[in-house]
Structure formats: C-alpha cells, structure tokens
PDB file of C-alpha atoms in Angstrom:
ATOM      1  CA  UNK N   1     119.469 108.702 115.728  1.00 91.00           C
ATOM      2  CA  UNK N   2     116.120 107.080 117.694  1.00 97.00           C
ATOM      3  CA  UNK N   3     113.607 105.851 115.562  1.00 98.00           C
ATOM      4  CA  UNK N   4     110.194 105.264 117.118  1.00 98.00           C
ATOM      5  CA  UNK N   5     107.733 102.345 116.302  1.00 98.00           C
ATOM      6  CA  UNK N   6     104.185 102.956 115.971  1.00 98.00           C
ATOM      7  CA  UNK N   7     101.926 100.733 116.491  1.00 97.00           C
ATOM      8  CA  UNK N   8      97.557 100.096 116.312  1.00 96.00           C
ATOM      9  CA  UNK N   9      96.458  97.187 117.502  1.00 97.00           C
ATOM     10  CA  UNK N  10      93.058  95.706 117.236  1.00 97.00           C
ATOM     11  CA  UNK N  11      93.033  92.000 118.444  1.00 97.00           C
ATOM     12  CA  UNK N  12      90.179  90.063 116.783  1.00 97.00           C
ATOM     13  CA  UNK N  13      90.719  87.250 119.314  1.00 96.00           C
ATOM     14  CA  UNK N  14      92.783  87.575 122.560  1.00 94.00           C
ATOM     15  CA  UNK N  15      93.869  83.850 122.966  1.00 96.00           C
ATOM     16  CA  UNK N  16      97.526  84.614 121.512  1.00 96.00           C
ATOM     17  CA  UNK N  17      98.204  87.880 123.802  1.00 95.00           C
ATOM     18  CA  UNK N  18      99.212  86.372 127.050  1.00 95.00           C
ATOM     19  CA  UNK N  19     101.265  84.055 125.442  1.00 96.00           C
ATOM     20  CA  UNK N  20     102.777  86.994 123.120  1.00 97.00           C
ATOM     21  CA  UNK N  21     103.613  90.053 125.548  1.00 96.00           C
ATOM     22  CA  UNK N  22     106.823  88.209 127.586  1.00 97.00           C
ATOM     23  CA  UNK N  23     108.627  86.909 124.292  1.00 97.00           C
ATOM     24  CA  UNK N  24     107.905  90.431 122.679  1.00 98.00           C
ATOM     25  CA  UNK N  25     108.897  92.626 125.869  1.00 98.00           C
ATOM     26  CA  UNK N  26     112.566  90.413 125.826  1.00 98.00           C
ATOM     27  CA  UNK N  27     113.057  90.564 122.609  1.00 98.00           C
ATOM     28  CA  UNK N  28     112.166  94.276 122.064  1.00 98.00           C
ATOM     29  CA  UNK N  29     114.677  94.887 124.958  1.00 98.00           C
ATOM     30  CA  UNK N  30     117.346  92.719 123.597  1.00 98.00           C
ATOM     31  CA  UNK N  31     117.378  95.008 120.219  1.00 98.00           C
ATOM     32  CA  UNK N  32     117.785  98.013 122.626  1.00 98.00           C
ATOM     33  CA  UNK N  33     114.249  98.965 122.235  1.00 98.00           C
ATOM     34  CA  UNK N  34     112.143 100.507 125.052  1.00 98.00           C
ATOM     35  CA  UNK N  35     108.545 100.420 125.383  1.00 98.00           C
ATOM     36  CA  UNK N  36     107.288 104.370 126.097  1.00 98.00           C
ATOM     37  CA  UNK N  37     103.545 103.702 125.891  1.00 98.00           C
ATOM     38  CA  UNK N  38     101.010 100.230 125.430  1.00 96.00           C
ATOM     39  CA  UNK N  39      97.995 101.393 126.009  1.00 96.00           C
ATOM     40  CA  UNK N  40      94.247 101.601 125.528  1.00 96.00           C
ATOM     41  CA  UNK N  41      93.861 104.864 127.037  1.00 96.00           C
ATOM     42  CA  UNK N  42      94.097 106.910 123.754  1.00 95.00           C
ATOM     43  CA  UNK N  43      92.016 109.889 122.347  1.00 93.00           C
ATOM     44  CA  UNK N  44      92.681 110.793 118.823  1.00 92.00           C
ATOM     45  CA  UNK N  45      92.224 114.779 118.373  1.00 95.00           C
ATOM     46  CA  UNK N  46      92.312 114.960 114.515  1.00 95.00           C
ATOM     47  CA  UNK N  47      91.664 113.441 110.889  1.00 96.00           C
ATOM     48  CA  UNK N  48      89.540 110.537 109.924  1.00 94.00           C
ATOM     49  CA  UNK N  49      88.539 107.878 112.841  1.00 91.00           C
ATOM     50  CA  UNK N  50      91.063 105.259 112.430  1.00 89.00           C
ATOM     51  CA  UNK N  51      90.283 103.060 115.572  1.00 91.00           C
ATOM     52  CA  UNK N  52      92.553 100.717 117.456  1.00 95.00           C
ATOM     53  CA  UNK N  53      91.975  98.860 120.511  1.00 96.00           C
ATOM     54  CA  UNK N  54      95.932  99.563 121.524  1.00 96.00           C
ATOM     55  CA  UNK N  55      98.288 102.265 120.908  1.00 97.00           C
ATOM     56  CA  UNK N  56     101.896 101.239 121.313  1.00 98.00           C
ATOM     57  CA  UNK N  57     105.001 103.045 120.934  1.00 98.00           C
ATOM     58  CA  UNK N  58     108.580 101.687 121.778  1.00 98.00           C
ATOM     59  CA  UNK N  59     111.823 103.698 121.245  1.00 98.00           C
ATOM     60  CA  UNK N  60     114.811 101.856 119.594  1.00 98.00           C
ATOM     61  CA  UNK N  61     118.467 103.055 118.813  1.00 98.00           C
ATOM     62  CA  UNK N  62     118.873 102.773 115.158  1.00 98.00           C
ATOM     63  CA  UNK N  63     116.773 101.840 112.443  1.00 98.00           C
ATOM     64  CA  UNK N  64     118.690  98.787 112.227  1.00 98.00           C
ATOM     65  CA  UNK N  65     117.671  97.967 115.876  1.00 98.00           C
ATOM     66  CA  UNK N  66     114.106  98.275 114.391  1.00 98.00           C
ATOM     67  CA  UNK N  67     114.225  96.326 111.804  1.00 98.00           C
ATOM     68  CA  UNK N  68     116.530  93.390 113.671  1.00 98.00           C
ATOM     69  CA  UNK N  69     114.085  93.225 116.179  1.00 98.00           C
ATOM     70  CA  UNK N  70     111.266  92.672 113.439  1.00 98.00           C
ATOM     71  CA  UNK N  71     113.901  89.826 111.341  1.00 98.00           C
ATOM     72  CA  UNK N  72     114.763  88.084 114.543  1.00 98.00           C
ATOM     73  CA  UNK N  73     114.075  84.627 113.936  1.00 98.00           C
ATOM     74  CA  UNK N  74     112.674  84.196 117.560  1.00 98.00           C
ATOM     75  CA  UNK N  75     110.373  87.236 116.833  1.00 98.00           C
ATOM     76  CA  UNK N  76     108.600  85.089 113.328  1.00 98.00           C
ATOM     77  CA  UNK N  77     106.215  82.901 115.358  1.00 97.00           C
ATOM     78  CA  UNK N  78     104.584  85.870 117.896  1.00 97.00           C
ATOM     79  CA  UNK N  79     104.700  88.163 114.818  1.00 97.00           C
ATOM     80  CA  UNK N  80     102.361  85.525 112.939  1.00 97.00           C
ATOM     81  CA  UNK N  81     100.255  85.340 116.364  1.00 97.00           C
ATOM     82  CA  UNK N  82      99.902  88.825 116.237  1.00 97.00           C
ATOM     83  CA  UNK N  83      99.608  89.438 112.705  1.00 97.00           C
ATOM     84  CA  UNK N  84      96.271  86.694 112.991  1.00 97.00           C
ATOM     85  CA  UNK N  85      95.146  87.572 115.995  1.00 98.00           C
ATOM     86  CA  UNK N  86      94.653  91.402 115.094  1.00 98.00           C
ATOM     87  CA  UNK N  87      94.513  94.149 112.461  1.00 97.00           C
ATOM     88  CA  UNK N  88      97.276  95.829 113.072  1.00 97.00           C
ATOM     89  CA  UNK N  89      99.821  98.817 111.125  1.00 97.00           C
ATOM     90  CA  UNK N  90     103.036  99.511 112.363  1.00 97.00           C
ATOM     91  CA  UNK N  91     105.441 102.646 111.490  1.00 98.00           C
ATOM     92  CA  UNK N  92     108.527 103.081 111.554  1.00 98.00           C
ATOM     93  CA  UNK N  93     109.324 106.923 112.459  1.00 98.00           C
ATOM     94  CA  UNK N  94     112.828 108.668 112.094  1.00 98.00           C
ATOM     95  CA  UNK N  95     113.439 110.683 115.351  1.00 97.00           C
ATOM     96  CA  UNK N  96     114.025 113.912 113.633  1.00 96.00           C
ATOM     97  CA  UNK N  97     112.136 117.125 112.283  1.00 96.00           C
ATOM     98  CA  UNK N  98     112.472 117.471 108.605  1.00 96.00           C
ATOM     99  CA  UNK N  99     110.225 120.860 108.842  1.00 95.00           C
ATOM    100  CA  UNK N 100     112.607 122.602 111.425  1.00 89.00           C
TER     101      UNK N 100
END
C-alpha cells in the first residue's frame, strides 16, 4: 500500500537548501520514493491559515520505505539542516480511504 509524505516548509534561512535538495532527491529515490509535487505554487481553499513557503509531497512504497528513508544514516545531517534551517511538519499519510 503507498503511503504519501506531506510536507510544509518554511526556510528561515536558505544557506542549507542548495546544499540539501541533491542528497535528499537520491536518497528519497533510493527508498523507492517519488517526488509528485515541491512547490511554492499552493493555494489553500479551507480551515485556519497555516502558511508554508513549500508544499511537498513524495510517494513511497510502504510505510517502511517512509520511515527508512527518514532513519537512513546518510539522511541525519540534511535532516538537521533542514530541521534548523526551517519550520517545518511532515505527515505521514496511508494511501487508503477509511470513509469509503
């Protein structure tokens, strides 16, 4: 079953991101993820204004892919970049409809 990441992304300095997306991209790709949207061209239509400079969602396999991916020891030091570079929340959503 797929399970999707979801991601906001705020960066409070940019210095880390060019050294960040390459390393990420591989290693999101090695776990059998895929990348459907990065992007700042986002509208949200509903709820309480939750802003993020970035909307990113990336398709993996399994859970386990997922949550490889975010253990990998070569995936620690750009997750710290990232993780002090930005405000950012990330979700981890089952590929499946629970109401249907």
């Amino acid at each position: 079953m797929s399970y999707y990441s979801v991601l906001d992304v705020t960066p409070t300095r940019e210095d880390w991101i060019p050294d960040y997306i390459e390393p990420a991209s591989r290693l999101v790709a090695q776990h059998g993820g895929k990348y459907l949207a990065r992007t700042t061209s986002h509208n949200q239509l509903e709820g309480e204004l939750k802003e993020a400079a970035l909307r990113i969602i990336i398709e993996w396999p399994s859970r386990q892919a997922a949550e490889a991916f975010m253990a990998d020891p070569l995936y620690q030091p750009h997750l710290q970049t990232r993780a002090a570079g930005s405000v950012s929340h990330h979700y981890l959503v089952e590929g499946k409809d629970d109401l249907g």
